[in-house]
Coordinates of C-alpha atoms in Angstrom, one line a residue:
Chain A
M1 CA 51.6 157.2 -71.4
T2 CA 53.0 154.0 -70.1
V3 CA 53.2 151.0 -72.4
A4 CA 51.0 148.8 -70.2
R5 CA 48.3 151.4 -70.1
F6 CA 48.4 151.8 -73.9
W7 CA 48.5 148.1 -74.8
R8 CA 45.5 147.4 -72.7
K9 CA 43.3 149.4 -75.0
I10 CA 44.9 148.4 -78.4
P11 CA 41.9 146.5 -79.9
N12 CA 39.7 149.4 -79.0
R13 CA 42.0 152.0 -80.4
Y14 CA 42.9 150.2 -83.6
N15 CA 39.4 149.0 -84.5
L16 CA 37.1 151.6 -82.8
I17 CA 35.6 149.0 -80.5
G18 CA 33.4 150.5 -77.9
T19 CA 30.4 149.0 -76.0
H20 CA 26.7 148.7 -76.4
C21 CA 24.2 148.4 -73.6
T22 CA 21.7 145.7 -74.6
T23 CA 19.3 146.9 -71.9
C24 CA 18.8 150.5 -73.1
G25 CA 20.4 150.3 -76.5
E26 CA 23.0 153.1 -75.9
H27 CA 26.4 152.9 -77.6
Y28 CA 29.6 154.0 -75.9
F29 CA 33.0 155.0 -77.1
P30 CA 35.4 155.0 -75.4
P31 CA 34.2 151.7 -74.0
R32 CA 32.5 151.6 -70.6
Q33 CA 32.1 148.7 -68.3
M34 CA 29.1 150.2 -66.7
C35 CA 26.2 151.9 -68.5
P36 CA 25.7 155.5 -67.1
T37 CA 21.9 155.2 -67.8
C38 CA 21.1 151.7 -66.5
R39 CA 24.2 151.3 -64.2
R40 CA 24.2 147.8 -62.7
D41 CA 21.0 146.8 -64.6
G42 CA 22.8 147.3 -67.9
K43 CA 24.2 144.4 -69.9
M44 CA 27.2 145.5 -71.9
E45 CA 28.7 143.9 -75.0
D46 CA 31.5 145.0 -77.4
H47 CA 30.5 147.0 -80.4
K48 CA 32.6 147.8 -83.4
F49 CA 31.8 151.2 -84.8
E50 CA 31.5 152.0 -88.5
G51 CA 33.8 155.0 -87.9
K52 CA 31.6 157.5 -89.7
G53 CA 30.3 160.6 -88.2
K54 CA 30.3 164.4 -88.1
V55 CA 32.3 167.2 -86.5
V56 CA 30.5 168.7 -83.5
T57 CA 33.2 171.2 -82.8
Y58 CA 36.9 171.6 -83.5
T59 CA 40.0 173.6 -82.9
V60 CA 43.3 174.1 -84.7
I61 CA 46.1 173.4 -82.1
H62 CA 49.1 175.7 -82.5
T63 CA 50.7 175.2 -79.1
A64 CA 51.0 171.4 -78.9
A65 CA 50.8 168.8 -76.2
K66 CA 54.1 167.2 -75.3
G67 CA 55.2 164.9 -78.0
Y68 CA 52.9 166.5 -80.6
E69 CA 55.1 169.5 -81.3
M70 CA 56.2 168.3 -84.8
Q71 CA 52.5 168.1 -85.9
T72 CA 51.4 171.7 -85.3
P73 CA 49.2 173.1 -86.5
Y74 CA 46.8 170.1 -86.2
N75 CA 43.1 169.8 -86.3
L76 CA 41.4 168.4 -83.2
A77 CA 37.7 167.7 -83.1
I78 CA 34.9 166.2 -81.2
I79 CA 33.2 163.8 -83.6
K80 CA 29.7 162.4 -83.1
L81 CA 29.6 158.9 -84.5
D82 CA 26.5 157.8 -86.4
E83 CA 25.7 155.2 -83.8
G84 CA 25.5 158.0 -81.1
P85 CA 28.6 158.5 -79.0
S86 CA 31.1 161.3 -79.4
L87 CA 34.9 161.1 -79.2
T88 CA 37.9 163.3 -79.5
G89 CA 40.3 162.9 -82.4
Q90 CA 42.4 164.6 -85.0
V91 CA 41.0 165.3 -88.4
V92 CA 43.7 165.1 -91.2
C93 CA 42.9 167.8 -93.7
D94 CA 43.7 171.4 -94.5
Q95 CA 42.7 173.6 -91.5
N96 CA 40.6 175.8 -93.9
E97 CA 38.5 172.7 -94.8
M98 CA 37.4 172.3 -91.2
E99 CA 33.8 173.2 -90.4
I100 CA 31.2 172.3 -87.8
G101 CA 28.9 169.6 -89.2
M102 CA 31.4 168.2 -91.8
R103 CA 31.2 164.5 -92.4
V104 CA 34.3 162.4 -91.5
R105 CA 35.4 158.8 -91.5
S106 CA 38.0 157.0 -89.4
V107 CA 41.4 156.0 -90.6
F108 CA 44.2 154.0 -89.0
R109 CA 47.2 156.4 -88.3
K110 CA 50.2 156.9 -86.2
L111 CA 49.2 159.1 -83.2
G112 CA 52.7 159.8 -81.8
E113 CA 55.7 158.3 -80.2
E114 CA 57.3 158.4 -76.8
S115 CA 60.8 159.2 -78.0
E116 CA 63.2 158.3 -80.7
K117 CA 63.6 154.8 -79.3
G118 CA 60.3 154.7 -77.5
M119 CA 57.0 153.2 -78.3
I120 CA 55.0 154.4 -81.4
Y121 CA 51.3 154.9 -80.7
Y122 CA 48.9 154.0 -83.4
G123 CA 45.2 154.6 -83.3
T124 CA 42.3 156.3 -85.0
K125 CA 42.3 159.6 -86.8
F126 CA 39.7 161.0 -89.2
I127 CA 39.6 162.3 -92.7
P128 CA 36.8 164.1 -94.6
E129 CA 34.3 161.6 -95.9
Chain B
M1 CA 24.8 171.0 -39.2
R2 CA 26.4 174.0 -37.6
D3 CA 26.8 177.4 -39.2
V4 CA 30.4 178.2 -40.3
A5 CA 32.3 181.4 -40.8
I6 CA 35.5 182.6 -42.4
I7 CA 37.5 184.4 -39.7
G8 CA 40.9 184.8 -41.4
I9 CA 42.4 185.1 -44.9
G10 CA 45.9 185.1 -46.4
C11 CA 47.4 185.2 -49.8
T12 CA 50.9 185.4 -51.2
N13 CA 51.6 187.4 -54.3
F14 CA 50.8 185.4 -57.4
G15 CA 53.3 185.2 -60.2
E16 CA 56.5 183.7 -61.4
L17 CA 58.2 183.4 -58.0
W18 CA 61.5 181.8 -58.9
D19 CA 63.1 182.9 -55.6
R20 CA 60.4 181.2 -53.5
S21 CA 59.9 177.5 -52.9
F22 CA 56.6 175.6 -52.6
R23 CA 57.0 175.4 -48.8
D24 CA 57.9 179.1 -48.6
L25 CA 54.7 180.0 -50.3
F26 CA 52.2 178.0 -48.2
V27 CA 53.9 179.0 -45.0
E28 CA 53.6 182.6 -45.9
A29 CA 49.9 182.4 -46.9
G30 CA 49.1 180.3 -43.8
V31 CA 50.8 182.7 -41.4
I32 CA 49.0 185.7 -42.9
A33 CA 45.6 183.9 -42.5
I34 CA 46.3 182.7 -38.9
E35 CA 47.5 186.2 -37.8
D36 CA 44.5 187.7 -39.5
A37 CA 42.2 185.4 -37.5
G38 CA 44.2 186.0 -34.3
I39 CA 44.5 182.3 -33.5
Q40 CA 47.3 180.2 -32.1
G41 CA 48.5 176.9 -33.5
E42 CA 47.0 175.1 -30.5
E43 CA 43.5 176.1 -31.6
I44 CA 43.8 174.6 -35.1
D45 CA 41.9 171.3 -35.1
S46 CA 42.8 170.2 -38.6
M47 CA 43.9 171.4 -42.0
Y48 CA 42.9 170.7 -45.6
V49 CA 45.3 171.5 -48.4
G50 CA 44.3 171.9 -52.1
N51 CA 47.1 170.9 -54.4
M52 CA 46.7 169.6 -57.9
S53 CA 50.1 168.2 -59.0
G54 CA 52.9 168.6 -56.5
G55 CA 54.3 165.4 -57.9
R56 CA 54.6 166.8 -61.4
F57 CA 55.5 170.4 -60.6
V58 CA 57.9 170.1 -57.7
E59 CA 58.3 166.3 -57.5
Q60 CA 56.8 166.3 -54.0
E61 CA 53.9 164.2 -52.8
H62 CA 52.7 163.8 -49.2
I63 CA 51.8 167.5 -49.3
G64 CA 49.5 167.4 -46.2
S65 CA 52.3 166.3 -43.9
L66 CA 54.8 168.7 -45.5
I67 CA 52.5 171.6 -44.9
A68 CA 51.7 170.6 -41.3
D69 CA 55.4 170.2 -40.6
Y70 CA 56.7 173.4 -42.2
A71 CA 53.8 175.4 -40.6
G72 CA 55.2 174.2 -37.3
L73 CA 52.1 172.2 -36.5
A74 CA 53.4 168.6 -36.8
S75 CA 56.3 168.0 -34.4
N76 CA 54.5 168.9 -31.1
L77 CA 50.8 169.5 -32.0
H78 CA 50.4 166.8 -34.6
V79 CA 47.6 168.7 -36.3
P80 CA 46.0 166.4 -38.9
A81 CA 46.5 167.7 -42.5
T82 CA 44.8 166.2 -45.5
R83 CA 45.6 166.9 -49.2
V84 CA 42.6 167.3 -51.4
E85 CA 42.9 167.0 -55.2
A86 CA 40.4 167.8 -57.9
A87 CA 42.7 169.3 -60.6
C88 CA 42.1 173.1 -60.7
A89 CA 39.2 172.8 -58.2
S90 CA 41.5 171.4 -55.5
G91 CA 41.5 174.6 -53.5
G92 CA 37.7 175.0 -53.6
L93 CA 37.4 171.4 -52.6
A94 CA 39.8 171.9 -49.7
L95 CA 37.7 174.8 -48.5
R96 CA 34.6 172.7 -48.8
Q97 CA 36.2 169.9 -46.7
A98 CA 37.2 172.4 -44.0
I99 CA 33.7 173.8 -43.9
L100 CA 32.2 170.3 -43.7
S101 CA 34.5 169.3 -40.8
V102 CA 33.4 172.3 -38.8
A103 CA 29.7 172.1 -39.8
S104 CA 29.7 168.4 -38.7
G105 CA 30.8 169.4 -35.2
H106 CA 33.9 167.4 -35.4
D107 CA 36.2 170.4 -35.5
N108 CA 35.9 174.0 -34.3
I109 CA 38.7 175.8 -36.2
V110 CA 40.1 174.5 -39.4
V111 CA 42.6 176.0 -41.9
A112 CA 41.9 175.5 -45.6
A113 CA 44.8 176.2 -47.9
G114 CA 45.8 175.9 -51.5
A115 CA 49.2 176.0 -53.0
E116 CA 50.9 175.3 -56.4
K117 CA 54.4 176.0 -57.7
M118 CA 54.2 175.7 -61.4
T119 CA 57.2 177.6 -62.8
D120 CA 59.9 175.2 -61.6
V121 CA 59.2 173.1 -64.8
G122 CA 59.2 174.1 -68.4
M123 CA 56.2 175.1 -70.4
D124 CA 55.8 171.7 -72.1
T125 CA 55.9 169.8 -68.8
A126 CA 53.5 172.2 -67.2
T127 CA 51.1 171.9 -70.1
D128 CA 51.4 168.1 -69.9
A129 CA 50.8 168.1 -66.1
L130 CA 47.7 170.2 -66.6
A131 CA 46.5 167.9 -69.4
A132 CA 46.3 165.2 -66.8
A133 CA 43.1 166.9 -65.6
A134 CA 41.5 165.7 -68.8
D135 CA 41.0 162.1 -69.9
R136 CA 44.6 161.0 -70.6
E137 CA 43.6 157.8 -72.4
W138 CA 41.0 159.2 -74.8
E139 CA 41.7 163.0 -75.0
G140 CA 45.4 163.5 -74.2
I141 CA 46.6 160.7 -76.4
M142 CA 44.8 162.3 -79.3
G143 CA 46.8 165.5 -78.9
A144 CA 44.3 167.4 -76.8
T145 CA 45.6 170.2 -74.6
F146 CA 43.6 172.2 -72.1
P147 CA 43.4 175.3 -74.3
G148 CA 42.4 172.9 -77.1
L149 CA 39.5 171.6 -75.1
Y150 CA 38.2 175.0 -74.2
A151 CA 38.8 176.2 -77.7
M152 CA 36.4 173.5 -78.9
I153 CA 33.9 174.9 -76.3
A154 CA 34.5 178.4 -77.7
K155 CA 34.2 177.3 -81.3
L156 CA 30.7 175.8 -80.7
H157 CA 29.6 178.7 -78.5
M158 CA 30.5 181.1 -81.4
H159 CA 28.8 178.8 -83.9
T160 CA 25.6 178.4 -81.8
Y161 CA 25.1 181.8 -80.2
G162 CA 27.1 184.2 -82.5
T163 CA 29.6 184.9 -79.7
T164 CA 32.6 186.8 -81.2
S165 CA 36.3 186.8 -80.6
E166 CA 35.9 190.4 -79.4
Q167 CA 33.4 189.4 -76.8
L168 CA 35.7 186.7 -75.5
A169 CA 38.5 189.2 -75.4
A170 CA 36.4 191.6 -73.4
A171 CA 36.5 189.2 -70.5
S172 CA 40.3 189.3 -70.5
V173 CA 40.4 193.1 -70.9
K174 CA 38.0 193.5 -67.9
N175 CA 39.9 191.0 -65.8
H176 CA 43.2 192.8 -66.5
H177 CA 41.6 196.1 -65.5
N178 CA 40.5 194.6 -62.2
G179 CA 44.0 193.1 -61.7
T180 CA 45.5 196.6 -61.8
M181 CA 43.8 197.2 -58.5
N182 CA 44.8 194.0 -56.8
P183 CA 48.2 194.1 -55.0
I184 CA 48.7 190.3 -55.2
A185 CA 47.9 190.0 -59.0
Q186 CA 50.4 188.5 -61.4
F187 CA 49.5 191.0 -64.1
K188 CA 48.7 194.6 -63.1
N189 CA 48.6 196.0 -66.6
E190 CA 45.7 197.1 -68.8
I191 CA 45.2 195.4 -72.1
S192 CA 43.0 196.2 -75.0
I193 CA 40.8 194.1 -77.3
D194 CA 43.6 194.4 -79.9
T195 CA 46.2 193.1 -77.5
V196 CA 44.2 189.9 -77.2
L197 CA 43.3 189.5 -80.9
N198 CA 46.9 190.2 -81.9
S199 CA 48.5 187.8 -79.5
N200 CA 49.6 184.3 -80.7
M201 CA 46.9 181.8 -81.5
V202 CA 47.2 178.9 -79.0
A203 CA 44.2 176.9 -80.1
D204 CA 41.8 178.5 -82.6
P205 CA 39.8 180.6 -81.6
L206 CA 41.7 181.1 -78.3
H207 CA 44.7 183.5 -78.3
M208 CA 47.4 183.7 -75.7
F209 CA 45.5 186.5 -73.9
D210 CA 42.4 184.3 -73.7
C211 CA 44.4 182.0 -71.5
S212 CA 45.2 182.2 -67.8
P213 CA 49.0 182.0 -67.0
I214 CA 51.3 179.5 -65.4
S215 CA 51.7 180.8 -61.8
D216 CA 53.1 180.2 -58.4
G217 CA 51.2 181.1 -55.3
A218 CA 49.4 180.0 -52.1
S219 CA 46.3 181.1 -50.3
A220 CA 44.7 180.2 -47.0
V221 CA 41.5 180.8 -45.0
V222 CA 40.6 180.0 -41.4
V223 CA 37.1 178.7 -40.9
A224 CA 35.4 178.4 -37.5
A225 CA 32.1 177.5 -36.0
A226 CA 29.9 180.6 -36.4
D227 CA 29.1 180.6 -32.7
I228 CA 32.7 181.4 -31.8
A229 CA 33.6 183.5 -34.8
K230 CA 32.8 186.8 -33.1
K231 CA 35.4 186.0 -30.5
Y232 CA 38.1 186.4 -33.2
T233 CA 36.8 189.0 -35.6
D234 CA 34.2 191.8 -35.8
T235 CA 33.5 190.9 -39.4
P236 CA 33.1 187.1 -39.8
V237 CA 31.9 186.1 -43.3
Y238 CA 29.3 183.4 -43.1
V239 CA 29.1 180.3 -45.3
K240 CA 25.6 180.1 -46.8
A241 CA 26.3 177.3 -49.2
T242 CA 29.0 174.8 -50.0
T243 CA 28.3 172.5 -52.9
Q244 CA 30.2 170.3 -55.3
A245 CA 29.1 168.4 -58.4
S246 CA 30.8 166.0 -60.8
G247 CA 30.5 166.1 -64.6
T248 CA 32.0 163.8 -67.3
I249 CA 35.8 164.0 -67.3
S250 CA 35.8 164.0 -71.1
L251 CA 34.4 167.0 -72.9
H252 CA 33.2 164.7 -75.7
D253 CA 30.8 162.9 -73.3
R254 CA 29.0 166.2 -72.4
A255 CA 25.4 166.4 -73.6
D256 CA 26.0 170.1 -74.5
I257 CA 29.6 171.0 -75.2
T258 CA 29.0 174.6 -74.3
T259 CA 27.5 173.9 -70.9
L260 CA 29.5 172.7 -67.9
D261 CA 26.8 170.4 -66.3
A262 CA 28.8 170.3 -63.1
T263 CA 28.6 174.1 -62.8
V264 CA 24.9 174.1 -63.4
A265 CA 24.4 171.4 -60.8
A266 CA 26.7 172.9 -58.2
G267 CA 25.1 176.3 -58.8
Q268 CA 21.5 175.1 -58.4
R269 CA 22.4 173.1 -55.3
A270 CA 24.0 176.3 -53.8
Y271 CA 21.1 178.5 -54.5
K272 CA 18.8 175.9 -52.9
M273 CA 21.1 175.5 -49.9
A274 CA 21.3 179.3 -49.3
R275 CA 17.6 179.8 -50.2
M276 CA 18.8 182.4 -52.7
T277 CA 18.6 183.2 -56.5
P278 CA 21.2 184.6 -58.8
D279 CA 19.6 188.1 -58.1
D280 CA 20.8 187.8 -54.5
I281 CA 24.5 187.6 -55.5
D282 CA 26.4 190.9 -55.4
M283 CA 29.6 189.7 -57.0
V284 CA 31.1 186.4 -58.1
E285 CA 34.6 185.0 -58.6
V286 CA 34.2 182.5 -61.5
H287 CA 36.7 180.0 -62.9
D288 CA 38.1 181.9 -66.0
C289 CA 40.9 179.6 -66.9
F290 CA 40.1 180.7 -70.4
S291 CA 37.9 183.7 -71.5
I292 CA 35.3 181.3 -72.8
A293 CA 35.2 179.6 -69.4
E294 CA 34.1 182.9 -67.8
I295 CA 31.4 183.3 -70.5
C296 CA 30.1 179.8 -69.9
A297 CA 30.3 180.2 -66.1
I298 CA 28.1 183.3 -65.9
E299 CA 25.5 181.6 -68.1
D300 CA 25.7 178.2 -66.3
L301 CA 25.4 179.9 -62.9
G302 CA 22.2 181.7 -64.0
F303 CA 23.4 185.3 -64.2
F304 CA 22.7 185.5 -67.9
R305 CA 20.7 183.4 -70.4
K306 CA 22.6 180.7 -72.2
G307 CA 24.3 182.4 -75.2
D308 CA 24.1 185.9 -73.7
G309 CA 27.4 185.8 -71.7
G310 CA 29.6 187.2 -74.5
R311 CA 27.3 190.1 -75.3
A312 CA 26.8 190.9 -71.6
T313 CA 30.6 190.9 -71.0
E314 CA 31.1 193.2 -74.0
A315 CA 28.4 195.5 -72.7
G316 CA 30.1 195.9 -69.3
D317 CA 27.5 194.1 -67.3
T318 CA 30.2 192.1 -65.5
A319 CA 32.5 195.1 -64.7
I320 CA 32.8 196.5 -61.2
G321 CA 29.8 198.8 -61.0
G322 CA 27.9 196.7 -63.6
R323 CA 24.9 194.4 -63.0
I324 CA 26.9 191.6 -61.5
P325 CA 30.7 192.2 -61.0
V326 CA 32.6 189.1 -62.1
N327 CA 36.2 188.4 -61.0
T328 CA 37.0 191.6 -59.2
S329 CA 40.3 190.0 -58.2
G330 CA 41.4 190.0 -61.8
G331 CA 40.3 186.4 -62.1
L332 CA 42.5 183.5 -63.1
K333 CA 43.5 185.6 -66.1
A334 CA 45.1 188.6 -64.5
C335 CA 45.5 187.6 -60.8
G336 CA 47.1 184.3 -61.9
H337 CA 46.2 180.7 -61.6
P338 CA 48.4 178.6 -59.4
V339 CA 45.9 175.7 -59.8
G340 CA 45.7 174.4 -56.3
A341 CA 45.5 177.9 -54.8
T342 CA 42.8 179.4 -57.0
G343 CA 39.7 178.1 -55.2
I344 CA 40.9 179.5 -51.9
K345 CA 42.0 182.8 -53.4
Q346 CA 38.4 183.2 -54.7
A347 CA 37.2 183.0 -51.1
V348 CA 39.8 185.4 -50.0
E349 CA 38.6 187.9 -52.6
I350 CA 35.0 187.6 -51.7
T351 CA 35.8 187.8 -48.0
Q352 CA 37.6 191.1 -48.6
Q353 CA 34.7 192.4 -50.6
L354 CA 32.2 191.4 -47.8
R355 CA 34.5 193.0 -45.1
G356 CA 34.6 196.1 -47.2
T357 CA 38.4 196.0 -47.5
A358 CA 38.8 195.4 -51.2
G359 CA 40.2 198.9 -51.8
K360 CA 39.7 200.3 -55.3
R361 CA 38.0 197.1 -56.4
Q362 CA 35.4 197.4 -53.7
V363 CA 31.8 196.6 -54.9
D364 CA 29.4 199.1 -53.3
G365 CA 27.0 197.5 -50.8
A366 CA 28.5 194.0 -51.1
E367 CA 26.4 191.7 -48.9
V368 CA 26.5 188.3 -50.6
G369 CA 29.2 186.8 -52.9
M370 CA 29.8 183.6 -54.7
T371 CA 32.9 181.5 -55.7
H372 CA 33.0 179.0 -58.5
N373 CA 35.9 176.7 -59.0
V374 CA 36.2 174.1 -61.8
G375 CA 38.4 171.1 -62.2
G376 CA 39.4 170.1 -65.7
S377 CA 37.0 170.9 -68.5
G378 CA 34.1 170.5 -66.0
G379 CA 34.7 167.2 -64.3
T380 CA 34.3 168.9 -61.0
A381 CA 32.7 172.1 -59.9
V382 CA 32.7 173.6 -56.4
V383 CA 30.5 176.6 -55.5
H384 CA 30.3 178.6 -52.3
I385 CA 28.0 181.4 -51.3
L386 CA 29.3 183.7 -48.6
S387 CA 27.5 186.4 -46.8
R388 CA 28.0 189.3 -44.3
N389 CA 24.9 188.1 -42.5
R390 CA 24.5 184.8 -40.7

């Protein structure tokens, strides 16, 4: 991912800041500029999520994405935050601990890096609560 | 809107074709289709080309122009050619655009093609290029791969409906069996449930043999206004429905992770457009990029109740001779999945079935067939219903 594209989202990535539609009350993460329910009638504001939620589903990745080879096997999950929206993220724990429905909370972690001299990506991962 | 028919089909072999270039492949498929239709270049009004990622796989963009040029249709005839991209649904969408341009009355004869050359790059680059069909900023950056996304669908399907690894494997075993009867298939070998379960784990619970391969290949069809189709062929195959639907690009935004909403929507629109129900379909080519994708597709298209897809597959309901034959071509799993070409190849297979020329894989009494092509983890779905009868 290019540096510019990553930097643009840094506050959201580092602090789990999404959006909240004040018209219908729905929360969104990743952030959206337009509410899919209210569309142009929706009034959006930033919303910082608590970072707590539960695992909807997960996998243990053995064949990694580019740049993630050193991390295999790693746990990837869809996590439903308590405020409503779901997101994709890694869960840092033993793969045998993983189960659907488990409670997790967000932590600040290194996600990856471009190359030895490249940019290091930080963001949110999850650990068992 | 005018009725539209398929009057010509062509397909290269699918596989690791290291001695063939991207342009070799689409020219070969296009020429087979044009000769099959018995048309001349002068009769082609326009072309639509499905290609997902020429820029990543062969570092070539401007694919429309390239294809028109190397098909010999640019320098004198200046046939317009448009590239269509919707990740792995690029081919299906190219076919849809071709059909719409004829149906609208703007064009009379249009070539729809799909091509992808994926083996010129290493596995990690190919995986990364494919991951671009998901949400790069909020899935890819977290370490998501395509098998990983479908693995999460599989995990929840197993948790919710009791689907087993053996039932998933049964889809791959069946598709390999069908592939043994398809001359163009990348894999023409039988496999067993044990072959699947003993293969490397890619993303739990998906093994390597739950996954479609990296492939090279191209396919093409010629579509024409139905009123002139009989001039070219005794066995035109009529388009009864062409539909497309979008779904959330991220899997995590899906209301039900085990349902591809775009498939449901495109399927329902297709049944309505054709005035048909799932019972009217004699065979279907579904988008089995992973074994779980086939299970979800046959449920989402209404052939089986939600949650029953795995059991039905294990019971042989989707085999040739079963209740609804699925992926007689071998599917993406055994026939191969050159991403841009897949959606067109599905139409080639159904056309062969409806012409009665599918050889050993022929479905008895085939009258109506369906194709189902998905982009990403369900961001796009394209469905066609094709029939022997107008």
